[in-house]
Structure formats: structure tokens, C-alpha cells
Short mmCIF file of C-alpha atoms in Angstrom, two decimals:
data_model
loop_
_atom_site.label_atom_id
_atom_site.label_comp_id
_atom_site.label_asym_id
_atom_site.label_seq_id
_atom_site.Cartn_x
_atom_site.Cartn_y
_atom_site.Cartn_z
CA UNK O 1 -10.26 6.83 19.77
CA UNK O 2 -12.95 9.47 20.46
CA UNK O 3 -14.07 10.13 16.90
CA UNK O 4 -16.87 12.49 18.10
CA UNK O 5 -14.52 14.83 19.84
CA UNK O 6 -12.22 14.85 16.87
CA UNK O 7 -15.08 15.62 14.49
CA UNK O 8 -16.36 18.44 16.79
CA UNK O 9 -12.89 19.90 16.98
CA UNK O 10 -11.69 19.62 13.40
CA UNK O 11 -14.90 18.99 11.44
CA UNK O 12 -15.71 16.16 9.14
CA UNK O 13 -13.54 17.41 6.21
CA UNK O 14 -10.50 17.81 8.35
CA UNK O 15 -10.88 14.36 9.95
CA UNK O 16 -11.40 12.74 6.55
CA UNK O 17 -8.35 14.47 5.18
CA UNK O 18 -6.34 13.32 8.19
CA UNK O 19 -7.53 9.81 7.64
CA UNK O 20 -6.50 9.98 4.08
CA UNK O 21 -3.06 11.47 4.98
CA UNK O 22 -2.40 8.65 7.52
CA UNK O 23 -3.55 5.94 5.14
CA UNK O 24 -1.51 7.42 2.38
CA UNK O 25 1.65 7.64 4.47
CA UNK O 26 1.36 4.00 5.33
CA UNK O 27 0.48 2.92 1.86
CA UNK O 28 3.27 4.96 0.17
CA UNK O 29 5.93 3.75 2.64
CA UNK O 30 4.99 0.04 2.46
CA UNK O 31 4.35 0.01 -1.31
CA UNK O 32 7.74 1.65 -1.88
CA UNK O 33 9.58 -0.79 0.40
CA UNK O 34 7.85 -3.88 -1.05
CA UNK O 35 8.00 -2.71 -4.66
CA UNK O 36 4.25 -3.31 -4.88
CA UNK O 37 3.21 -3.09 -8.50
CA UNK O 38 0.30 -4.65 -10.40
CA UNK O 39 2.01 -4.11 -13.77
CA UNK O 40 5.03 -6.18 -12.67
CA UNK O 41 2.76 -8.89 -11.20
CA UNK O 42 0.79 -9.11 -14.43
CA UNK O 43 3.89 -9.48 -16.53
CA UNK O 44 5.27 -12.31 -14.30
CA UNK O 45 1.90 -14.05 -14.40
CA UNK O 46 1.76 -14.03 -18.21
CA UNK O 47 5.37 -15.13 -18.42
CA UNK O 48 4.47 -18.18 -16.30
CA UNK O 49 6.49 -17.22 -13.29
CA UNK O 50 5.33 -16.96 -9.62
CA UNK O 51 8.09 -14.50 -8.71
CA UNK O 52 8.56 -11.80 -6.10
CA UNK O 53 6.35 -9.25 -7.92
CA UNK O 54 3.38 -11.55 -8.25
CA UNK O 55 3.81 -12.75 -4.69
CA UNK O 56 3.98 -9.20 -3.25
CA UNK O 57 0.80 -8.18 -5.11
CA UNK O 58 -1.01 -11.36 -4.03
CA UNK O 59 0.15 -10.89 -0.39
CA UNK O 60 -1.09 -7.33 -0.35
CA UNK O 61 -4.41 -8.19 -2.03
CA UNK O 62 -5.09 -11.21 0.23
CA UNK O 63 -4.18 -9.18 3.26
CA UNK O 64 -6.74 -6.43 2.17
CA UNK O 65 -9.47 -8.98 1.73
CA UNK O 66 -8.82 -10.78 4.97
CA UNK O 67 -8.51 -7.55 7.03
CA UNK O 68 -11.75 -6.07 5.46
CA UNK O 69 -13.78 -9.09 6.09
CA UNK O 70 -12.57 -9.33 9.66
CA UNK O 71 -13.53 -5.69 10.20
CA UNK O 72 -16.99 -6.46 8.79
CA UNK O 73 -17.38 -9.47 11.05
CA UNK O 74 -16.26 -7.60 14.06
CA UNK O 75 -18.80 -4.85 13.52
CA UNK O 76 -16.12 -2.15 12.94
CA UNK O 77 -17.07 -1.76 9.24
CA UNK O 78 -20.20 -1.78 7.25
CA UNK O 79 -19.72 -1.52 3.52
CA UNK O 80 -23.38 -1.67 2.51
CA UNK O 81 -23.37 2.08 1.79
CA UNK O 82 -20.15 2.12 -0.09
CA UNK O 83 -20.43 3.43 -3.65
CA UNK O 84 -18.96 0.28 -5.16
CA UNK O 85 -21.91 -1.72 -3.74
CA UNK O 86 -24.82 0.67 -3.19
CA UNK O 87 -24.82 2.71 -6.32
CA UNK O 88 -25.76 1.61 -9.90
CA UNK O 89 -22.73 0.29 -11.70
CA UNK O 90 -21.62 -0.39 -15.26
CA UNK O 91 -20.28 -3.82 -16.20
CA UNK O 92 -19.44 -2.63 -19.71
CA UNK O 93 -17.44 0.27 -18.23
CA UNK O 94 -15.75 -2.07 -15.72
CA UNK O 95 -14.66 -4.51 -18.38
CA UNK O 96 -13.53 -2.04 -21.16
CA UNK O 97 -12.13 0.33 -18.61
CA UNK O 98 -10.09 -2.30 -17.06
CA UNK O 99 -8.81 -3.56 -20.47
CA UNK O 100 -7.76 -0.03 -21.49
CA UNK O 101 -6.20 0.61 -18.06
CA UNK O 102 -4.25 -2.58 -18.27
CA UNK O 103 -2.77 -1.64 -21.62
CA UNK O 104 -1.94 1.90 -20.34
CA UNK O 105 -0.19 0.56 -17.15
CA UNK O 106 2.11 -1.62 -19.19
CA UNK O 107 3.02 1.28 -21.50
CA UNK O 108 3.81 3.61 -18.63
CA UNK O 109 5.60 0.83 -16.65
CA UNK O 110 3.27 1.36 -13.66
CA UNK O 111 -0.25 1.87 -12.51
CA UNK O 112 -1.59 5.11 -11.09
CA UNK O 113 -0.45 4.43 -7.51
CA UNK O 114 2.91 3.23 -8.67
CA UNK O 115 3.50 6.35 -10.64
CA UNK O 116 2.93 8.43 -7.54
CA UNK O 117 5.21 6.23 -5.49
CA UNK O 118 8.00 6.43 -8.18
CA UNK O 119 7.61 10.24 -8.50
CA UNK O 120 8.56 10.56 -4.85
CA UNK O 121 11.64 8.48 -5.65
CA UNK O 122 12.90 11.10 -8.16
CA UNK O 123 11.50 9.40 -11.30
CA UNK O 124 10.60 12.15 -13.70
CA UNK O 125 9.02 9.68 -16.24
CA UNK O 126 6.54 8.72 -13.53
CA UNK O 127 5.93 12.31 -12.60
CA UNK O 128 5.10 13.40 -16.16
CA UNK O 129 2.97 10.30 -16.64
CA UNK O 130 1.10 11.03 -13.41
CA UNK O 131 0.29 14.60 -14.47
CA UNK O 132 -1.09 13.50 -17.85
CA UNK O 133 -3.02 10.68 -16.05
CA UNK O 134 -4.68 13.37 -13.83
CA UNK O 135 -5.57 15.63 -16.67
CA UNK O 136 -7.09 12.74 -18.66
CA UNK O 137 -8.96 11.60 -15.60
CA UNK O 138 -10.52 15.06 -15.06
CA UNK O 139 -11.36 15.27 -18.84
CA UNK O 140 -13.09 11.88 -18.57
CA UNK O 141 -14.99 12.90 -15.49
CA UNK O 142 -16.30 16.34 -16.55
CA UNK O 143 -14.47 17.35 -19.70
CA UNK O 144 -14.27 16.51 -23.34
CA UNK O 145 -13.94 12.74 -22.84
CA UNK O 146 -17.00 12.53 -20.50
CA UNK O 147 -19.56 11.80 -23.29
CA UNK O 148 -17.51 8.80 -24.44
CA UNK O 149 -17.29 7.52 -20.89
CA UNK O 150 -21.04 8.02 -20.32
CA UNK O 151 -21.94 6.34 -23.55
CA UNK O 152 -19.93 3.17 -22.86
CA UNK O 153 -21.16 3.04 -19.27
CA UNK O 154 -24.77 2.69 -20.38
CA UNK O 155 -24.25 -0.40 -22.52
CA UNK O 156 -24.49 -2.90 -19.63
CA UNK O 157 -25.49 -1.69 -16.17
CA UNK O 158 -26.31 -3.39 -12.91
CA UNK O 159 -28.40 -2.06 -10.06
CA UNK O 160 -26.92 -1.28 -6.65
CA UNK O 161 -27.34 -3.49 -3.64
CA UNK O 162 -27.10 -7.36 -3.79
CA UNK O 163 -26.76 -7.20 -7.63
CA UNK O 164 -23.28 -5.54 -7.22
CA UNK O 165 -22.10 -7.82 -4.40
CA UNK O 166 -20.17 -10.90 -5.61
CA UNK O 167 -20.78 -12.58 -2.21
CA UNK O 168 -24.56 -12.00 -2.44
CA UNK O 169 -24.67 -13.21 -6.04
CA UNK O 170 -23.15 -16.59 -5.10
CA UNK O 171 -25.11 -16.90 -1.83
CA UNK O 172 -22.08 -16.27 0.38
CA UNK O 173 -21.29 -13.94 3.27
CA UNK O 174 -18.41 -12.38 5.14
CA UNK O 175 -17.22 -15.64 6.60
CA UNK O 176 -16.96 -17.06 3.08
CA UNK O 177 -15.17 -13.93 1.91
CA UNK O 178 -12.75 -14.37 4.82
CA UNK O 179 -12.13 -18.01 3.97
CA UNK O 180 -11.46 -17.08 0.33
CA UNK O 181 -8.92 -14.44 1.41
CA UNK O 182 -7.30 -16.77 3.81
CA UNK O 183 -6.63 -19.35 1.03
CA UNK O 184 -4.86 -16.81 -1.06
CA UNK O 185 -3.05 -15.34 1.92
CA UNK O 186 -1.63 -18.72 2.77
CA UNK O 187 -0.60 -19.28 -0.80
CA UNK O 188 1.15 -15.91 -0.85
CA UNK O 189 2.90 -16.69 2.45
CA UNK O 190 4.11 -20.00 1.13
CA UNK O 191 5.69 -18.45 -1.98
CA UNK O 192 7.13 -15.60 0.03
CA UNK O 193 8.68 -18.05 2.52
CA UNK O 194 10.07 -20.23 -0.30
CA UNK O 195 11.69 -17.05 -1.88
CA UNK O 196 13.55 -16.27 1.29
CA UNK O 197 12.26 -12.71 1.64
CA UNK O 198 13.83 -10.15 3.90
CA UNK O 199 11.87 -8.11 6.50
CA UNK O 200 10.82 -5.25 4.20
CA UNK O 201 9.21 -7.49 1.64
CA UNK O 202 7.12 -9.17 4.31
CA UNK O 203 6.21 -5.95 6.13
CA UNK O 204 5.64 -4.05 2.90
CA UNK O 205 3.33 -6.57 1.32
CA UNK O 206 1.23 -7.04 4.46
CA UNK O 207 1.32 -3.29 5.32
CA UNK O 208 0.07 -2.30 1.87
CA UNK O 209 -2.87 -4.54 2.17
CA UNK O 210 -3.67 -3.40 5.72
CA UNK O 211 -3.82 0.26 4.63
CA UNK O 212 -6.56 -0.60 2.10
CA UNK O 213 -8.67 -2.12 4.86
CA UNK O 214 -7.91 0.66 7.40
CA UNK O 215 -8.90 3.37 4.84
CA UNK O 216 -12.34 1.67 4.71
CA UNK O 217 -12.57 1.52 8.50
CA UNK O 218 -11.46 5.08 9.09
CA UNK O 219 -13.95 6.69 6.78
CA UNK O 220 -16.68 4.43 8.04
CA UNK O 221 -15.99 5.60 11.61
CA UNK O 222 -16.22 9.17 10.51
CA UNK O 223 -19.60 8.44 8.85
CA UNK O 224 -20.86 6.56 11.94
CA UNK O 225 -19.97 9.41 14.36
CA UNK O 226 -20.85 12.36 12.15
CA UNK O 227 -24.09 14.40 12.21
CA UNK O 228 -23.54 15.32 8.60
CA UNK O 229 -23.91 12.92 5.63
CA UNK O 230 -20.47 11.36 4.95
CA UNK O 231 -19.66 8.91 2.15
CA UNK O 232 -17.66 5.88 3.16
CA UNK O 233 -14.69 5.42 0.83
CA UNK O 234 -11.33 3.70 0.41
CA UNK O 235 -8.09 4.08 -1.25
CA UNK O 236 -8.20 5.11 -4.95
CA UNK O 237 -6.03 7.35 -7.09
CA UNK O 238 -8.08 8.32 -10.20
CA UNK O 239 -10.63 10.56 -8.51
CA UNK O 240 -8.19 12.14 -6.05
CA UNK O 241 -5.68 12.86 -8.92
CA UNK O 242 -8.38 14.79 -10.79
CA UNK O 243 -9.44 16.45 -7.49
CA UNK O 244 -5.93 17.71 -6.74
CA UNK O 245 -5.60 18.92 -10.30
CA UNK O 246 -8.67 21.10 -9.96
CA UNK O 247 -7.70 22.22 -6.52
CA UNK O 248 -4.37 23.51 -7.95
CA UNK O 249 -6.12 25.27 -10.87
CA UNK O 250 -9.12 26.68 -8.96
CA UNK O 251 -9.45 29.40 -6.34
CA UNK O 252 -8.78 28.18 -2.73
CA UNK O 253 -11.64 27.69 -0.26
CA UNK O 254 -13.06 24.23 -1.06
CA UNK O 255 -13.29 21.83 1.91
CA UNK O 256 -10.70 19.14 2.30
CA UNK O 257 -11.61 15.55 1.51
CA UNK O 258 -10.22 12.09 2.15
CA UNK O 259 -8.64 12.04 -1.34
CA UNK O 260 -6.93 15.42 -0.85
CA UNK O 261 -5.19 14.07 2.17
CA UNK O 262 -4.40 10.72 0.54
CA UNK O 263 -2.20 11.98 -2.34
CA UNK O 264 0.39 13.97 -0.34
CA UNK O 265 0.38 11.14 2.20
CA UNK O 266 1.36 8.58 -0.37
CA UNK O 267 4.05 10.85 -1.80
CA UNK O 268 5.61 11.61 1.62
CA UNK O 269 5.43 7.92 2.71
CA UNK O 270 7.17 6.80 -0.43
CA UNK O 271 9.71 9.53 -0.15
CA UNK O 272 10.49 8.40 3.46
CA UNK O 273 10.75 4.79 2.19
CA UNK O 274 13.09 5.78 -0.59
CA UNK O 275 15.36 7.61 1.82
CA UNK O 276 15.27 4.78 4.30
CA UNK O 277 16.28 2.27 1.64
CA UNK O 278 18.73 4.57 -0.30
CA UNK O 279 16.63 4.32 -3.37
CA UNK O 280 16.09 8.04 -4.19
CA UNK O 281 17.64 8.85 -7.56
CA UNK O 282 16.76 11.42 -10.21
CA UNK O 283 15.77 9.68 -13.42
CA UNK O 284 14.49 11.03 -16.79
CA UNK O 285 13.55 9.70 -20.18
CA UNK O 286 16.15 7.47 -21.88
CA UNK O 287 15.44 8.43 -25.52
CA UNK O 288 12.96 9.75 -28.00
CA UNK O 289 10.98 6.51 -28.18
CA UNK O 290 10.05 6.42 -24.53
CA UNK O 291 8.22 9.75 -24.21
CA UNK O 292 5.39 9.00 -26.61
CA UNK O 293 4.90 5.59 -25.08
CA UNK O 294 4.46 7.02 -21.59
CA UNK O 295 2.16 9.81 -22.71
CA UNK O 296 -0.15 7.49 -24.63
CA UNK O 297 -0.13 5.01 -21.77
CA UNK O 298 -1.00 7.68 -19.20
CA UNK O 299 -3.94 8.88 -21.43
CA UNK O 300 -5.20 5.34 -21.69
CA UNK O 301 -4.91 4.86 -17.91
CA UNK O 302 -6.72 8.11 -17.11
CA UNK O 303 -9.69 7.28 -19.39
CA UNK O 304 -9.75 3.64 -18.42
CA UNK O 305 -9.74 4.33 -14.70
CA UNK O 306 -12.70 6.77 -14.95
CA UNK O 307 -14.61 4.41 -17.20
CA UNK O 308 -14.04 1.47 -14.83
CA UNK O 309 -14.82 3.49 -11.62
CA UNK O 310 -11.28 3.19 -10.23
CA UNK O 311 -7.61 2.35 -10.82
CA UNK O 312 -5.69 -0.78 -9.97
CA UNK O 313 -5.84 0.03 -6.23
CA UNK O 314 -9.21 1.80 -6.24
CA UNK O 315 -11.19 -0.78 -8.25
CA UNK O 316 -8.85 -3.72 -8.02
CA UNK O 317 -7.86 -3.85 -4.35
CA UNK O 318 -10.24 -1.42 -2.52
CA UNK O 319 -13.35 -2.70 -4.36
CA UNK O 320 -12.08 -6.19 -4.55
CA UNK O 321 -11.61 -6.41 -0.76
CA UNK O 322 -15.32 -5.86 -0.23
CA UNK O 323 -16.25 -8.14 -3.16
CA UNK O 324 -17.78 -5.51 -5.42
CA UNK O 325 -18.78 -7.26 -8.67
CA UNK O 326 -17.63 -4.44 -10.89
CA UNK O 327 -14.31 -4.26 -9.10
CA UNK O 328 -13.53 -7.91 -9.85
CA UNK O 329 -14.58 -7.47 -13.56
CA UNK O 330 -12.28 -4.44 -13.73
CA UNK O 331 -9.44 -6.38 -12.13
CA UNK O 332 -9.86 -9.20 -14.64
CA UNK O 333 -9.82 -6.66 -17.47
CA UNK O 334 -6.58 -5.17 -16.18
CA UNK O 335 -4.90 -8.54 -16.06
CA UNK O 336 -6.02 -9.39 -19.58
CA UNK O 337 -5.27 -6.00 -21.06
CA UNK O 338 -1.79 -5.96 -19.41
CA UNK O 339 -0.97 -9.31 -20.74
CA UNK O 340 -1.98 -8.39 -24.27
CA UNK O 341 0.01 -5.14 -24.12
CA UNK O 342 3.08 -6.86 -22.92
CA UNK O 343 2.90 -9.24 -25.78
CA UNK O 344 2.38 -6.48 -28.28
CA UNK O 345 4.80 -3.87 -27.05
CA UNK O 346 7.54 -5.80 -25.31
CA UNK O 347 7.42 -9.25 -26.90
CA UNK O 348 5.86 -12.42 -25.53
CA UNK O 349 9.18 -14.22 -25.14
CA UNK O 350 11.03 -11.48 -23.39
CA UNK O 351 12.07 -12.42 -19.87
CA UNK O 352 10.24 -10.70 -17.01
CA UNK O 353 12.00 -7.59 -15.87
CA UNK O 354 14.73 -8.07 -13.28
CA UNK O 355 14.26 -6.28 -9.91
CA UNK O 356 15.64 -2.72 -9.94
CA UNK O 357 15.65 0.05 -7.36
CA UNK O 358 12.96 1.98 -9.17
CA UNK O 359 11.18 -1.12 -10.64
CA UNK O 360 10.60 1.07 -13.62
CA UNK O 361 12.95 0.03 -16.48
CA UNK O 362 12.67 2.13 -19.70
CA UNK O 363 11.55 0.33 -22.80
CA UNK O 364 14.08 -0.77 -25.50
CA UNK O 365 14.51 1.69 -28.34
CA UNK O 366 14.74 0.49 -31.90
CA UNK O 367 18.41 1.33 -32.40
CA UNK O 368 19.62 2.14 -28.91
CA UNK O 369 20.47 0.04 -25.79
CA UNK O 370 17.96 -0.16 -23.03
CA UNK O 371 18.01 2.88 -20.92
CA UNK O 372 19.10 2.59 -17.26
CA UNK O 373 16.22 2.21 -14.84
#
């Protein structure tokens, strides 16, 4: 692909937006077909089950790690200038933000990316939660919640460079990162094979992880072939959600970005996946109890993601694939926060949720049966 010609013809903003659109289309489609969801994986883990949800997440994550490290080793990707590694980071923000986000994603029955995927499937609960998530993310970035975020972020900071690279801290390199990813990829493949998966589970899990790595590679190629300064970036949903909110509310004319192309791409990819699988169905709230839970959860996710520097995909998978220290701290916080929230809100002994077309069952009301998913 002649990146220079495309940049000269369309411009850096246009090419970045196109990269975001294509990566989003693939991510949305594969995530929808595989039912990729960190929240469901966390619940299975804390219930002591290595089921389909946990296996899908591990397969996608391990694929992202392996693919990213292979791109680095092949010279097609250099992540040294990525914000997650080069800029100063906050370990306090990563840990507390991850914990808060984990609680929120259990309350809303899905992380930020899952809400967007489910919105395209006709789920109005996810649509409302996603809008509240975007508003809270923007308020945490530049609005009324920004002082709280900034205060927590200063408690424990780490300089950019080797101090933010988990591989550098342990004296390892890309080959070690590749080996680590291969171990977990083989583990995920074993459990997937044992479960007797169909084609779409396999393709969806692997495809979701590949989109994370390809997003890194695409923006790196734009940066490498551009005469203007371009920031390498990967898949994330907190920043782009806030960006789209301001784009809708502000006067037109701002240049396009990777994130502005990503969001509609994920929506369209998920919509195609739902239509292919016959999963599209209009769904609303099941009762008065459910709406407050979703609203509070979305607020927690919006603030937590901005505090942590990314959502379950942005910090957890995108940053985790390049072994950013703060990303792994955030991911650990999400798993712990999600497990605590499941115990508090849904009961420690409740069985893990059964697979459903929307993978978004409504919580049980105090005096009413569980709403249909």
C-alpha cells in the first residue's frame, strides 16, 4: 500500500479516519459474532468457570499481544512513541480508575465497547448507557469532574519511557512478549477446542484481537509516512466517545481523527454482524430498578476510564498488547472491581449468566421476574 500517495491525496486526518473506520468495522463485526465482553469474562472467572466468555476474551487478548509483538519484531510497528509508553503516567489513576470502571461495567452489563456493539443490535439500554458514558467521559476530561481526575492522578506517577514499559522493567524484550502471548494463546485455543466452538466463535475471537494490533500498525504507518506530526494510537472508546459528543454539539469544521472514524465503524460492523446472525432485536428496560443501575454504572465507567487513561479495550487490550505498565495495572483493577461488584449487586453464589443473543441480561428486580434479555 502506497501510504504517501494516500496521505497526499486525502490528507493525514482523512487517512487516520479511514484507518479508524476500517479497524472499527472489523472490531465491531468480530466482537458481535464472538460475543466478546470483558464483563462476562470477569464474572465467569470469579465464579470459578473457564467458560466460553472467558475463553473468547483470552483468545482475543492473546491474539492482540502476539500480533502486536510480531509487528514490532518485523519492523512494521514501533510503539516507543505511543502515549501509553512515552508520556508520564499515573499508577494511582490506573488502579483506582480500573476499579471504578470494573464496578461500572458490571452495573451496566457491558464495558464501553460492548455498549456500542449492543446499541447497534437494537439494545436501548446499551444506547442510553453509552450516551451517559460519553457525557461523563467529557466531564472528566475537561468538565466539572476534571479536578477530581487530576487530583487522583497526581498521587502516584511514573515517568514515560522504560519506566512505563512492563517488558523493560523486567529486563525483557519483544521476543519475551511474544512468548508470553503465545502461552496464553495456546491456552485459549485449548479451551476453545475443548468447548467445540463453531466457526464464528473462532473467527470472532481471533479477529477481535487482530483489529487491536492492526489499529496500532495503521496509525504507525501514517505517522511514518507523514510530513506532519501524527500521534500513533490504537483502539479505545473513552476518548472517541467524548470526541463524538463534542463533534455533535459543536460547529462543524474540525478535522477528522482516528477516533471519529472508529466509532461509526464499530457500530456499522456490529450491525452487519447482528443482521448476518439474525441477532438484531429492539430491547428496552425491564423495570424501574434497571434504569438507575445502568445510569450509575455508566457514570462510573465514564469517570473511571478517563482516570485510568482508557477503557477495557483502550487500556486493557490496546495498552496491554504493547505491555504498558499502567494498562496492566488498569486491567487488574477492572478484574478486581468487576468481581467485587458482581458479589455485591448480583450475589456471589448466583450462576454465571447463560449465553443469550444480546449477551446483556437485565438484572433481577426485587419483586418481579428477570426481564428478558
